[in-house]
């Protein structure tokens, strides 16, 4: 499977600031996704990062709050904007790769907002 | 989008017993159903998956079954061991375009 590097691994941020999370894959992948996992909860799809076009957001998530870039087939960023304590969560980059497009996850970014 | 329900939310079994986790999905177009294991503080890891053209798949002590008509699928772990203790997530996908996850099952295997 692909090696998915995500950074930062964790951060503590102040309310009202923004954080950009980077996801780098060691091979070209078709699909990249961003998930949020709140403490003790399931994985919620934020958006699909589309190469060369605007991301596709799930219900409840908007571009102004979670802008996403995907300049090429190996890299994507997720920005969490104007943060509040409710944004404290683990953010996971994931890629669909291989025969049948199996889904694999990066190591995650643990975000705490004070 | 797809709605995936998962039961039970917690499960405790004695070492050596079997564990069964069940999921249902809502979108009949879903055709790929992976299962993930997540240990504390780690990323979810794919452990087994099944496609809609298959009814059952086994890999050593784990197996997954799929009933397309009823729109449900299950994970079976036999001869459980303490290292099987983790949170397990089911998911459903339409052709790998989006993946929607169940709410998770916290499995504890008691030595």
mmCIF file with all atom_site columns, C-alpha atoms in Angstrom:
data_model
loop_
_atom_site.group_PDB
_atom_site.id
_atom_site.type_symbol
_atom_site.label_atom_id
_atom_site.label_alt_id
_atom_site.label_comp_id
_atom_site.label_asym_id
_atom_site.label_entity_id
_atom_site.label_seq_id
_atom_site.pdbx_PDB_ins_code
_atom_site.Cartn_x
_atom_site.Cartn_y
_atom_site.Cartn_z
_atom_site.occupancy
_atom_site.B_iso_or_equiv
_atom_site.pdbx_formal_charge
_atom_site.auth_seq_id
_atom_site.auth_comp_id
_atom_site.auth_asym_id
_atom_site.auth_atom_id
_atom_site.pdbx_PDB_model_num
ATOM 1   C CA . UNK A 1 1   ? 0.000   0.000   0.000   1.00 0.00 ? 1   UNK A CA 1
ATOM 2   C CA . UNK A 1 2   ? 1.002   3.635   -0.410  1.00 0.00 ? 2   UNK A CA 1
ATOM 3   C CA . UNK A 1 3   ? 3.027   5.424   2.226   1.00 0.00 ? 3   UNK A CA 1
ATOM 4   C CA . UNK A 1 4   ? 0.950   8.369   3.406   1.00 0.00 ? 4   UNK A CA 1
ATOM 5   C CA . UNK A 1 5   ? 2.749   11.086  5.340   1.00 0.00 ? 5   UNK A CA 1
ATOM 6   C CA . UNK A 1 6   ? 0.688   13.603  7.220   1.00 0.00 ? 6   UNK A CA 1
ATOM 7   C CA . UNK A 1 7   ? 1.886   16.638  9.131   1.00 0.00 ? 7   UNK A CA 1
ATOM 8   C CA . UNK A 1 8   ? 1.768   18.049  11.638  1.00 0.00 ? 8   UNK A CA 1
ATOM 9   C CA . UNK A 1 9   ? 1.064   15.014  13.784  1.00 0.00 ? 9   UNK A CA 1
ATOM 10  C CA . UNK A 1 10  ? -0.414  17.214  16.484  1.00 0.00 ? 10  UNK A CA 1
ATOM 11  C CA . UNK A 1 11  ? -0.907  20.872  17.271  1.00 0.00 ? 11  UNK A CA 1
ATOM 12  C CA . UNK A 1 12  ? -2.427  23.094  19.897  1.00 0.00 ? 12  UNK A CA 1
ATOM 13  C CA . UNK A 1 13  ? -3.978  26.228  18.466  1.00 0.00 ? 13  UNK A CA 1
ATOM 14  C CA . UNK A 1 14  ? -5.694  29.336  19.687  1.00 0.00 ? 14  UNK A CA 1
ATOM 15  C CA . UNK A 1 15  ? -9.309  30.104  18.964  1.00 0.00 ? 15  UNK A CA 1
ATOM 16  C CA . UNK A 1 16  ? -9.789  32.129  15.779  1.00 0.00 ? 16  UNK A CA 1
ATOM 17  C CA . UNK A 1 17  ? -6.592  30.993  14.081  1.00 0.00 ? 17  UNK A CA 1
ATOM 18  C CA . UNK A 1 18  ? -6.180  28.598  11.142  1.00 0.00 ? 18  UNK A CA 1
ATOM 19  C CA . UNK A 1 19  ? -4.137  25.428  10.675  1.00 0.00 ? 19  UNK A CA 1
ATOM 20  C CA . UNK A 1 20  ? -3.114  23.789  7.429   1.00 0.00 ? 20  UNK A CA 1
ATOM 21  C CA . UNK A 1 21  ? -2.567  20.032  7.411   1.00 0.00 ? 21  UNK A CA 1
ATOM 22  C CA . UNK A 1 22  ? -0.456  18.469  4.692   1.00 0.00 ? 22  UNK A CA 1
ATOM 23  C CA . UNK A 1 23  ? -0.794  15.012  3.184   1.00 0.00 ? 23  UNK A CA 1
ATOM 24  C CA . UNK A 1 24  ? 1.912   13.555  0.945   1.00 0.00 ? 24  UNK A CA 1
ATOM 25  C CA . UNK A 1 25  ? 1.653   10.178  -0.790  1.00 0.00 ? 25  UNK A CA 1
ATOM 26  C CA . UNK A 1 26  ? 4.624   8.310   -2.213  1.00 0.00 ? 26  UNK A CA 1
ATOM 27  C CA . UNK A 1 27  ? 2.756   7.366   -5.401  1.00 0.00 ? 27  UNK A CA 1
ATOM 28  C CA . UNK A 1 28  ? 0.061   8.818   -7.601  1.00 0.00 ? 28  UNK A CA 1
ATOM 29  C CA . UNK A 1 29  ? -3.432  8.068   -6.365  1.00 0.00 ? 29  UNK A CA 1
ATOM 30  C CA . UNK A 1 30  ? -6.814  8.628   -7.903  1.00 0.00 ? 30  UNK A CA 1
ATOM 31  C CA . UNK A 1 31  ? -8.863  9.516   -4.877  1.00 0.00 ? 31  UNK A CA 1
ATOM 32  C CA . UNK A 1 32  ? -7.876  11.460  -1.769  1.00 0.00 ? 32  UNK A CA 1
ATOM 33  C CA . UNK A 1 33  ? -10.230 12.107  1.098   1.00 0.00 ? 33  UNK A CA 1
ATOM 34  C CA . UNK A 1 34  ? -10.221 14.029  4.353   1.00 0.00 ? 34  UNK A CA 1
ATOM 35  C CA . UNK A 1 35  ? -11.921 12.594  7.432   1.00 0.00 ? 35  UNK A CA 1
ATOM 36  C CA . UNK A 1 36  ? -12.546 13.912  10.933  1.00 0.00 ? 36  UNK A CA 1
ATOM 37  C CA . UNK A 1 37  ? -12.610 11.645  13.970  1.00 0.00 ? 37  UNK A CA 1
ATOM 38  C CA . UNK A 1 38  ? -13.790 13.273  17.160  1.00 0.00 ? 38  UNK A CA 1
ATOM 39  C CA . UNK A 1 39  ? -12.762 11.631  20.449  1.00 0.00 ? 39  UNK A CA 1
ATOM 40  C CA . UNK A 1 40  ? -14.270 8.178   20.757  1.00 0.00 ? 40  UNK A CA 1
ATOM 41  C CA . UNK A 1 41  ? -16.301 8.652   17.612  1.00 0.00 ? 41  UNK A CA 1
ATOM 42  C CA . UNK A 1 42  ? -16.460 7.296   14.089  1.00 0.00 ? 42  UNK A CA 1
ATOM 43  C CA . UNK A 1 43  ? -14.854 8.603   10.933  1.00 0.00 ? 43  UNK A CA 1
ATOM 44  C CA . UNK A 1 44  ? -16.787 11.388  9.247   1.00 0.00 ? 44  UNK A CA 1
ATOM 45  C CA . UNK A 1 45  ? -16.027 12.258  5.638   1.00 0.00 ? 45  UNK A CA 1
ATOM 46  C CA . UNK A 1 46  ? -15.322 15.967  5.248   1.00 0.00 ? 46  UNK A CA 1
ATOM 47  C CA . UNK A 1 47  ? -14.616 16.110  1.530   1.00 0.00 ? 47  UNK A CA 1
ATOM 48  C CA . UNK A 1 48  ? -13.122 14.451  -1.503  1.00 0.00 ? 48  UNK A CA 1
ATOM 49  C CA . UNK A 1 49  ? -10.023 16.257  -2.724  1.00 0.00 ? 49  UNK A CA 1
ATOM 50  C CA . UNK A 1 50  ? -10.198 16.446  -6.504  1.00 0.00 ? 50  UNK A CA 1
ATOM 51  C CA . UNK A 1 51  ? -7.024  16.973  -8.487  1.00 0.00 ? 51  UNK A CA 1
ATOM 52  C CA . UNK A 1 52  ? -7.146  20.225  -10.430 1.00 0.00 ? 52  UNK A CA 1
ATOM 53  C CA . UNK A 1 53  ? -10.639 21.187  -9.350  1.00 0.00 ? 53  UNK A CA 1
ATOM 54  C CA . UNK A 1 54  ? -12.621 22.223  -6.314  1.00 0.00 ? 54  UNK A CA 1
ATOM 55  C CA . UNK A 1 55  ? -13.130 19.664  -3.555  1.00 0.00 ? 55  UNK A CA 1
ATOM 56  C CA . UNK A 1 56  ? -16.476 17.946  -3.112  1.00 0.00 ? 56  UNK A CA 1
ATOM 57  C CA . UNK A 1 57  ? -17.818 18.586  0.373   1.00 0.00 ? 57  UNK A CA 1
ATOM 58  C CA . UNK A 1 58  ? -20.160 16.429  2.414   1.00 0.00 ? 58  UNK A CA 1
ATOM 59  C CA . UNK A 1 59  ? -23.258 17.803  4.042   1.00 0.00 ? 59  UNK A CA 1
ATOM 60  C CA . UNK A 1 60  ? -22.360 19.943  7.038   1.00 0.00 ? 60  UNK A CA 1
ATOM 61  C CA . UNK A 1 61  ? -18.923 20.920  5.769   1.00 0.00 ? 61  UNK A CA 1
ATOM 62  C CA . UNK A 1 62  ? -18.213 24.068  3.737   1.00 0.00 ? 62  UNK A CA 1
ATOM 63  C CA . UNK A 1 63  ? -15.290 25.361  1.752   1.00 0.00 ? 63  UNK A CA 1
ATOM 64  C CA . UNK A 1 64  ? -14.947 28.558  3.774   1.00 0.00 ? 64  UNK A CA 1
ATOM 65  C CA . UNK A 1 65  ? -14.336 26.563  6.933   1.00 0.00 ? 65  UNK A CA 1
ATOM 66  C CA . UNK A 1 66  ? -12.335 23.678  5.423   1.00 0.00 ? 66  UNK A CA 1
ATOM 67  C CA . UNK A 1 67  ? -10.572 24.845  2.260   1.00 0.00 ? 67  UNK A CA 1
ATOM 68  C CA . UNK A 1 68  ? -8.806  21.995  0.487   1.00 0.00 ? 68  UNK A CA 1
ATOM 69  C CA . UNK A 1 69  ? -6.143  22.014  -2.166  1.00 0.00 ? 69  UNK A CA 1
ATOM 70  C CA . UNK A 1 70  ? -4.940  19.183  -4.383  1.00 0.00 ? 70  UNK A CA 1
ATOM 71  C CA . UNK A 1 71  ? -2.389  20.501  -6.859  1.00 0.00 ? 71  UNK A CA 1
ATOM 72  C CA . UNK A 1 72  ? -1.293  17.055  -8.080  1.00 0.00 ? 72  UNK A CA 1
ATOM 73  C CA . UNK A 1 73  ? -1.913  13.318  -7.679  1.00 0.00 ? 73  UNK A CA 1
ATOM 74  C CA . UNK A 1 74  ? 0.376   12.931  -4.643  1.00 0.00 ? 74  UNK A CA 1
ATOM 75  C CA . UNK A 1 75  ? -0.362  15.921  -2.394  1.00 0.00 ? 75  UNK A CA 1
ATOM 76  C CA . UNK A 1 76  ? -3.266  17.616  -0.668  1.00 0.00 ? 76  UNK A CA 1
ATOM 77  C CA . UNK A 1 77  ? -3.827  20.108  2.127   1.00 0.00 ? 77  UNK A CA 1
ATOM 78  C CA . UNK A 1 78  ? -6.754  20.706  4.456   1.00 0.00 ? 78  UNK A CA 1
ATOM 79  C CA . UNK A 1 79  ? -7.063  24.017  6.272   1.00 0.00 ? 79  UNK A CA 1
ATOM 80  C CA . UNK A 1 80  ? -9.189  24.340  9.384   1.00 0.00 ? 80  UNK A CA 1
ATOM 81  C CA . UNK A 1 81  ? -10.150 28.016  9.439   1.00 0.00 ? 81  UNK A CA 1
ATOM 82  C CA . UNK A 1 82  ? -11.240 30.337  12.227  1.00 0.00 ? 82  UNK A CA 1
ATOM 83  C CA . UNK A 1 83  ? -10.933 27.515  14.722  1.00 0.00 ? 83  UNK A CA 1
ATOM 84  C CA . UNK A 1 84  ? -13.093 27.018  17.785  1.00 0.00 ? 84  UNK A CA 1
ATOM 85  C CA . UNK A 1 85  ? -12.822 24.381  20.541  1.00 0.00 ? 85  UNK A CA 1
ATOM 86  C CA . UNK A 1 86  ? -15.464 22.321  18.666  1.00 0.00 ? 86  UNK A CA 1
ATOM 87  C CA . UNK A 1 87  ? -12.883 21.772  15.931  1.00 0.00 ? 87  UNK A CA 1
ATOM 88  C CA . UNK A 1 88  ? -10.699 19.797  18.339  1.00 0.00 ? 88  UNK A CA 1
ATOM 89  C CA . UNK A 1 89  ? -10.445 16.418  16.686  1.00 0.00 ? 89  UNK A CA 1
ATOM 90  C CA . UNK A 1 90  ? -8.204  14.058  14.757  1.00 0.00 ? 90  UNK A CA 1
ATOM 91  C CA . UNK A 1 91  ? -8.038  14.853  11.058  1.00 0.00 ? 91  UNK A CA 1
ATOM 92  C CA . UNK A 1 92  ? -7.120  11.983  8.752   1.00 0.00 ? 92  UNK A CA 1
ATOM 93  C CA . UNK A 1 93  ? -5.983  12.039  5.177   1.00 0.00 ? 93  UNK A CA 1
ATOM 94  C CA . UNK A 1 94  ? -6.860  8.917   3.211   1.00 0.00 ? 94  UNK A CA 1
ATOM 95  C CA . UNK A 1 95  ? -6.265  7.593   -0.272  1.00 0.00 ? 95  UNK A CA 1
ATOM 96  C CA . UNK A 1 96  ? -7.987  5.013   -2.423  1.00 0.00 ? 96  UNK A CA 1
ATOM 97  C CA . UNK A 1 97  ? -5.408  2.910   -4.190  1.00 0.00 ? 97  UNK A CA 1
ATOM 98  C CA . UNK A 1 98  ? -4.774  -0.389  -5.746  1.00 0.00 ? 98  UNK A CA 1
ATOM 99  C CA . UNK A 1 99  ? -6.981  -2.892  -7.449  1.00 0.00 ? 99  UNK A CA 1
ATOM 100 C CA . UNK A 1 100 ? -10.493 -2.115  -6.472  1.00 0.00 ? 100 UNK A CA 1
ATOM 101 C CA . UNK A 1 101 ? -9.460  1.166   -4.877  1.00 0.00 ? 101 UNK A CA 1
ATOM 102 C CA . UNK A 1 102 ? -8.889  0.099   -1.291  1.00 0.00 ? 102 UNK A CA 1
ATOM 103 C CA . UNK A 1 103 ? -8.826  2.912   1.266   1.00 0.00 ? 103 UNK A CA 1
ATOM 104 C CA . UNK A 1 104 ? -5.745  3.608   3.366   1.00 0.00 ? 104 UNK A CA 1
ATOM 105 C CA . UNK A 1 105 ? -5.176  6.233   6.042   1.00 0.00 ? 105 UNK A CA 1
ATOM 106 C CA . UNK A 1 106 ? -2.435  8.615   6.998   1.00 0.00 ? 106 UNK A CA 1
ATOM 107 C CA . UNK A 1 107 ? -1.265  8.773   10.595  1.00 0.00 ? 107 UNK A CA 1
ATOM 108 C CA . UNK A 1 108 ? -3.578  11.648  11.447  1.00 0.00 ? 108 UNK A CA 1
ATOM 109 C CA . UNK A 1 109 ? -3.296  15.135  12.925  1.00 0.00 ? 109 UNK A CA 1
ATOM 110 C CA . UNK A 1 110 ? -4.495  15.579  16.467  1.00 0.00 ? 110 UNK A CA 1
ATOM 111 C CA . UNK A 1 111 ? -5.768  19.141  16.799  1.00 0.00 ? 111 UNK A CA 1
ATOM 112 C CA . UNK A 1 112 ? -6.598  20.824  20.081  1.00 0.00 ? 112 UNK A CA 1
ATOM 113 C CA . UNK A 1 113 ? -8.143  24.294  20.044  1.00 0.00 ? 113 UNK A CA 1
ATOM 114 C CA . UNK A 1 114 ? -7.992  26.366  23.214  1.00 0.00 ? 114 UNK A CA 1
ATOM 115 C CA . UNK B 2 1   ? -25.011 10.033  1.181   1.00 0.00 ? 1   UNK B CA 1
ATOM 116 C CA . UNK B 2 2   ? -24.863 6.461   2.380   1.00 0.00 ? 2   UNK B CA 1
ATOM 117 C CA . UNK B 2 3   ? -25.958 5.683   5.960   1.00 0.00 ? 3   UNK B CA 1
ATOM 118 C CA . UNK B 2 4   ? -24.137 2.848   7.714   1.00 0.00 ? 4   UNK B CA 1
ATOM 119 C CA . UNK B 2 5   ? -25.324 1.513   11.059  1.00 0.00 ? 5   UNK B CA 1
ATOM 120 C CA . UNK B 2 6   ? -23.173 -0.749  13.223  1.00 0.00 ? 6   UNK B CA 1
ATOM 121 C CA . UNK B 2 7   ? -23.979 -2.951  16.230  1.00 0.00 ? 7   UNK B CA 1
ATOM 122 C CA . UNK B 2 8   ? -23.072 -3.531  18.957  1.00 0.00 ? 8   UNK B CA 1
ATOM 123 C CA . UNK B 2 9   ? -21.217 -0.436  20.100  1.00 0.00 ? 9   UNK B CA 1
ATOM 124 C CA . UNK B 2 10  ? -19.309 -2.453  22.711  1.00 0.00 ? 10  UNK B CA 1
ATOM 125 C CA . UNK B 2 11  ? -18.568 -6.159  22.882  1.00 0.00 ? 11  UNK B CA 1
ATOM 126 C CA . UNK B 2 12  ? -16.737 -8.196  25.501  1.00 0.00 ? 12  UNK B CA 1
ATOM 127 C CA . UNK B 2 13  ? -15.807 -11.816 24.897  1.00 0.00 ? 13  UNK B CA 1
ATOM 128 C CA . UNK B 2 14  ? -13.687 -14.400 26.645  1.00 0.00 ? 14  UNK B CA 1
ATOM 129 C CA . UNK B 2 15  ? -10.442 -15.323 24.962  1.00 0.00 ? 15  UNK B CA 1
ATOM 130 C CA . UNK B 2 16  ? -11.054 -18.141 22.533  1.00 0.00 ? 16  UNK B CA 1
ATOM 131 C CA . UNK B 2 17  ? -14.697 -17.272 21.950  1.00 0.00 ? 17  UNK B CA 1
ATOM 132 C CA . UNK B 2 18  ? -16.085 -15.810 18.746  1.00 0.00 ? 18  UNK B CA 1
ATOM 133 C CA . UNK B 2 19  ? -17.102 -12.195 18.137  1.00 0.00 ? 19  UNK B CA 1
ATOM 134 C CA . UNK B 2 20  ? -19.643 -10.970 15.612  1.00 0.00 ? 20  UNK B CA 1
ATOM 135 C CA . UNK B 2 21  ? -20.181 -7.368  14.537  1.00 0.00 ? 21  UNK B CA 1
ATOM 136 C CA . UNK B 2 22  ? -23.050 -6.418  12.253  1.00 0.00 ? 22  UNK B CA 1
ATOM 137 C CA . UNK B 2 23  ? -23.588 -3.503  9.882   1.00 0.00 ? 23  UNK B CA 1
ATOM 138 C CA . UNK B 2 24  ? -26.409 -2.350  7.654   1.00 0.00 ? 24  UNK B CA 1
ATOM 139 C CA . UNK B 2 25  ? -26.282 0.104   4.785   1.00 0.00 ? 25  UNK B CA 1
ATOM 140 C CA . UNK B 2 26  ? -28.916 2.153   3.020   1.00 0.00 ? 26  UNK B CA 1
ATOM 141 C CA . UNK B 2 27  ? -27.731 2.692   -0.555  1.00 0.00 ? 27  UNK B CA 1
ATOM 142 C CA . UNK B 2 28  ? -28.265 -0.346  -2.763  1.00 0.00 ? 28  UNK B CA 1
ATOM 143 C CA . UNK B 2 29  ? -25.609 1.021   -5.134  1.00 0.00 ? 29  UNK B CA 1
ATOM 144 C CA . UNK B 2 30  ? -22.877 0.371   -2.539  1.00 0.00 ? 30  UNK B CA 1
ATOM 145 C CA . UNK B 2 31  ? -20.686 -2.418  -3.839  1.00 0.00 ? 31  UNK B CA 1
ATOM 146 C CA . UNK B 2 32  ? -17.600 -2.528  -1.635  1.00 0.00 ? 32  UNK B CA 1
ATOM 147 C CA . UNK B 2 33  ? -17.534 -3.193  2.111   1.00 0.00 ? 33  UNK B CA 1
ATOM 148 C CA . UNK B 2 34  ? -14.242 -2.955  4.017   1.00 0.00 ? 34  UNK B CA 1
ATOM 149 C CA . UNK B 2 35  ? -13.596 -3.489  7.709   1.00 0.00 ? 35  UNK B CA 1
ATOM 150 C CA . UNK B 2 36  ? -11.030 -1.562  9.719   1.00 0.00 ? 36  UNK B CA 1
ATOM 151 C CA . UNK B 2 37  ? -9.343  -2.166  13.049  1.00 0.00 ? 37  UNK B CA 1
ATOM 152 C CA . UNK B 2 38  ? -8.204  0.842   15.042  1.00 0.00 ? 38  UNK B CA 1
ATOM 153 C CA . UNK B 2 39  ? -6.005  0.460   18.070  1.00 0.00 ? 39  UNK B CA 1
ATOM 154 C CA . UNK B 2 40  ? -5.775  3.279   20.570  1.00 0.00 ? 40  UNK B CA 1
ATOM 155 C CA . UNK B 2 41  ? -3.862  6.236   19.182  1.00 0.00 ? 41  UNK B CA 1
ATOM 156 C CA . UNK B 2 42  ? -3.299  4.625   15.797  1.00 0.00 ? 42  UNK B CA 1
ATOM 157 C CA . UNK B 2 43  ? -4.729  4.979   12.336  1.00 0.00 ? 43  UNK B CA 1
ATOM 158 C CA . UNK B 2 44  ? -7.474  2.634   11.110  1.00 0.00 ? 44  UNK B CA 1
ATOM 159 C CA . UNK B 2 45  ? -6.035  -0.443  9.398   1.00 0.00 ? 45  UNK B CA 1
ATOM 160 C CA . UNK B 2 46  ? -7.829  -2.411  6.694   1.00 0.00 ? 46  UNK B CA 1
ATOM 161 C CA . UNK B 2 47  ? -8.267  -6.003  7.860   1.00 0.00 ? 47  UNK B CA 1
ATOM 162 C CA . UNK B 2 48  ? -10.664 -7.539  5.361   1.00 0.00 ? 48  UNK B CA 1
ATOM 163 C CA . UNK B 2 49  ? -13.079 -6.464  2.668   1.00 0.00 ? 49  UNK B CA 1
ATOM 164 C CA . UNK B 2 50  ? -15.801 -7.906  0.464   1.00 0.00 ? 50  UNK B CA 1
ATOM 165 C CA . UNK B 2 51  ? -17.344 -6.910  -2.833  1.00 0.00 ? 51  UNK B CA 1
ATOM 166 C CA . UNK B 2 52  ? -20.978 -7.144  -3.765  1.00 0.00 ? 52  UNK B CA 1
ATOM 167 C CA . UNK B 2 53  ? -20.459 -10.074 -6.122  1.00 0.00 ? 53  UNK B CA 1
ATOM 168 C CA . UNK B 2 54  ? -19.243 -12.265 -3.255  1.00 0.00 ? 54  UNK B CA 1
ATOM 169 C CA . UNK B 2 55  ? -21.253 -13.611 -0.324  1.00 0.00 ? 55  UNK B CA 1
ATOM 170 C CA . UNK B 2 56  ? -18.463 -14.570 2.043   1.00 0.00 ? 56  UNK B CA 1
ATOM 171 C CA . UNK B 2 57  ? -14.727 -14.124 2.420   1.00 0.00 ? 57  UNK B CA 1
ATOM 172 C CA . UNK B 2 58  ? -12.318 -15.602 4.962   1.00 0.00 ? 58  UNK B CA 1
ATOM 173 C CA . UNK B 2 59  ? -8.801  -14.754 6.021   1.00 0.00 ? 59  UNK B CA 1
ATOM 174 C CA . UNK B 2 60  ? -7.506  -16.995 8.793   1.00 0.00 ? 60  UNK B CA 1
ATOM 175 C CA . UNK B 2 61  ? -9.534  -16.176 11.922  1.00 0.00 ? 61  UNK B CA 1
ATOM 176 C CA . UNK B 2 62  ? -11.622 -13.428 10.391  1.00 0.00 ? 62  UNK B CA 1
ATOM 177 C CA . UNK B 2 63  ? -14.480 -13.667 7.928   1.00 0.00 ? 63  UNK B CA 1
ATOM 178 C CA . UNK B 2 64  ? -16.994 -11.322 6.442   1.00 0.00 ? 64  UNK B CA 1
ATOM 179 C CA . UNK B 2 65  ? -20.431 -12.156 5.083   1.00 0.00 ? 65  UNK B CA 1
ATOM 180 C CA . UNK B 2 66  ? -22.661 -10.029 2.880   1.00 0.00 ? 66  UNK B CA 1
ATOM 181 C CA . UNK B 2 67  ? -26.410 -10.186 2.289   1.00 0.00 ? 67  UNK B CA 1
ATOM 182 C CA . UNK B 2 68  ? -27.166 -7.765  -0.541  1.00 0.00 ? 68  UNK B CA 1
ATOM 183 C CA . UNK B 2 69  ? -30.886 -8.338  -0.414  1.00 0.00 ? 69  UNK B CA 1
ATOM 184 C CA . UNK B 2 70  ? -31.096 -7.356  3.244   1.00 0.00 ? 70  UNK B CA 1
ATOM 185 C CA . UNK B 2 71  ? -28.311 -4.779  2.866   1.00 0.00 ? 71  UNK B CA 1
ATOM 186 C CA . UNK B 2 72  ? -26.289 -6.059  5.765   1.00 0.00 ? 72  UNK B CA 1
ATOM 187 C CA . UNK B 2 73  ? -22.818 -7.438  6.284   1.00 0.00 ? 73  UNK B CA 1
ATOM 188 C CA . UNK B 2 74  ? -21.033 -8.909  9.276   1.00 0.00 ? 74  UNK B CA 1
ATOM 189 C CA . UNK B 2 75  ? -17.531 -9.431  10.627  1.00 0.00 ? 75  UNK B CA 1
ATOM 190 C CA . UNK B 2 76  ? -16.782 -12.714 12.367  1.00 0.00 ? 76  UNK B CA 1
ATOM 191 C CA . UNK B 2 77  ? -13.673 -13.226 14.476  1.00 0.00 ? 77  UNK B CA 1
ATOM 192 C CA . UNK B 2 78  ? -13.063 -16.756 15.735  1.00 0.00 ? 78  UNK B CA 1
ATOM 193 C CA . UNK B 2 79  ? -10.712 -17.932 18.489  1.00 0.00 ? 79  UNK B CA 1
ATOM 194 C CA . UNK B 2 80  ? -10.338 -14.400 19.759  1.00 0.00 ? 80  UNK B CA 1
ATOM 195 C CA . UNK B 2 81  ? -7.083  -13.305 21.338  1.00 0.00 ? 81  UNK B CA 1
ATOM 196 C CA . UNK B 2 82  ? -6.278  -10.316 23.598  1.00 0.00 ? 82  UNK B CA 1
ATOM 197 C CA . UNK B 2 83  ? -4.543  -8.601  20.680  1.00 0.00 ? 83  UNK B CA 1
ATOM 198 C CA . UNK B 2 84  ? -7.888  -8.532  18.862  1.00 0.00 ? 84  UNK B CA 1
ATOM 199 C CA . UNK B 2 85  ? -9.020  -5.901  21.396  1.00 0.00 ? 85  UNK B CA 1
ATOM 200 C CA . UNK B 2 86  ? -9.586  -2.671  19.439  1.00 0.00 ? 86  UNK B CA 1
ATOM 201 C CA . UNK B 2 87  ? -12.293 -0.585  17.823  1.00 0.00 ? 87  UNK B CA 1
ATOM 202 C CA . UNK B 2 88  ? -13.657 -2.054  14.607  1.00 0.00 ? 88  UNK B CA 1
ATOM 203 C CA . UNK B 2 89  ? -15.332 0.008   11.891  1.00 0.00 ? 89  UNK B CA 1
ATOM 204 C CA . UNK B 2 90  ? -17.333 -1.180  8.941   1.00 0.00 ? 90  UNK B CA 1
ATOM 205 C CA . UNK B 2 91  ? -17.682 0.939   5.821   1.00 0.00 ? 91  UNK B CA 1
ATOM 206 C CA . UNK B 2 92  ? -19.594 1.026   2.565   1.00 0.00 ? 92  UNK B CA 1
ATOM 207 C CA . UNK B 2 93  ? -18.509 2.481   -0.720  1.00 0.00 ? 93  UNK B CA 1
ATOM 208 C CA . UNK B 2 94  ? -19.828 2.920   -4.229  1.00 0.00 ? 94  UNK B CA 1
ATOM 209 C CA . UNK B 2 95  ? -16.950 2.022   -6.465  1.00 0.00 ? 95  UNK B CA 1
ATOM 210 C CA . UNK B 2 96  ? -14.373 3.678   -4.225  1.00 0.00 ? 96  UNK B CA 1
ATOM 211 C CA . UNK B 2 97  ? -15.707 7.158   -4.845  1.00 0.00 ? 97  UNK B CA 1
ATOM 212 C CA . UNK B 2 98  ? -16.657 7.816   -1.224  1.00 0.00 ? 98  UNK B CA 1
ATOM 213 C CA . UNK B 2 99  ? -16.382 5.663   1.875   1.00 0.00 ? 99  UNK B CA 1
ATOM 214 C CA . UNK B 2 100 ? -18.931 5.939   4.679   1.00 0.00 ? 100 UNK B CA 1
ATOM 215 C CA . UNK B 2 101 ? -18.222 4.440   8.063   1.00 0.00 ? 101 UNK B CA 1
ATOM 216 C CA . UNK B 2 102 ? -20.283 2.829   10.772  1.00 0.00 ? 102 UNK B CA 1
ATOM 217 C CA . UNK B 2 103 ? -20.197 4.106   14.333  1.00 0.00 ? 103 UNK B CA 1
ATOM 218 C CA . UNK B 2 104 ? -17.649 1.574   15.529  1.00 0.00 ? 104 UNK B CA 1
ATOM 219 C CA . UNK B 2 105 ? -17.557 -1.402  17.900  1.00 0.00 ? 105 UNK B CA 1
ATOM 220 C CA . UNK B 2 106 ? -15.189 -1.473  20.849  1.00 0.00 ? 106 UNK B CA 1
ATOM 221 C CA . UNK B 2 107 ? -14.141 -5.106  21.257  1.00 0.00 ? 107 UNK B CA 1
ATOM 222 C CA . UNK B 2 108 ? -12.540 -6.292  24.478  1.00 0.00 ? 108 UNK B CA 1
ATOM 223 C CA . UNK B 2 109 ? -11.127 -9.805  24.660  1.00 0.00 ? 109 UNK B CA 1
ATOM 224 C CA . UNK B 2 110 ? -10.817 -10.929 28.261  1.00 0.00 ? 110 UNK B CA 1
ATOM 225 C CA . UNK B 2 111 ? -7.854  -13.230 28.931  1.00 0.00 ? 111 UNK B CA 1
#
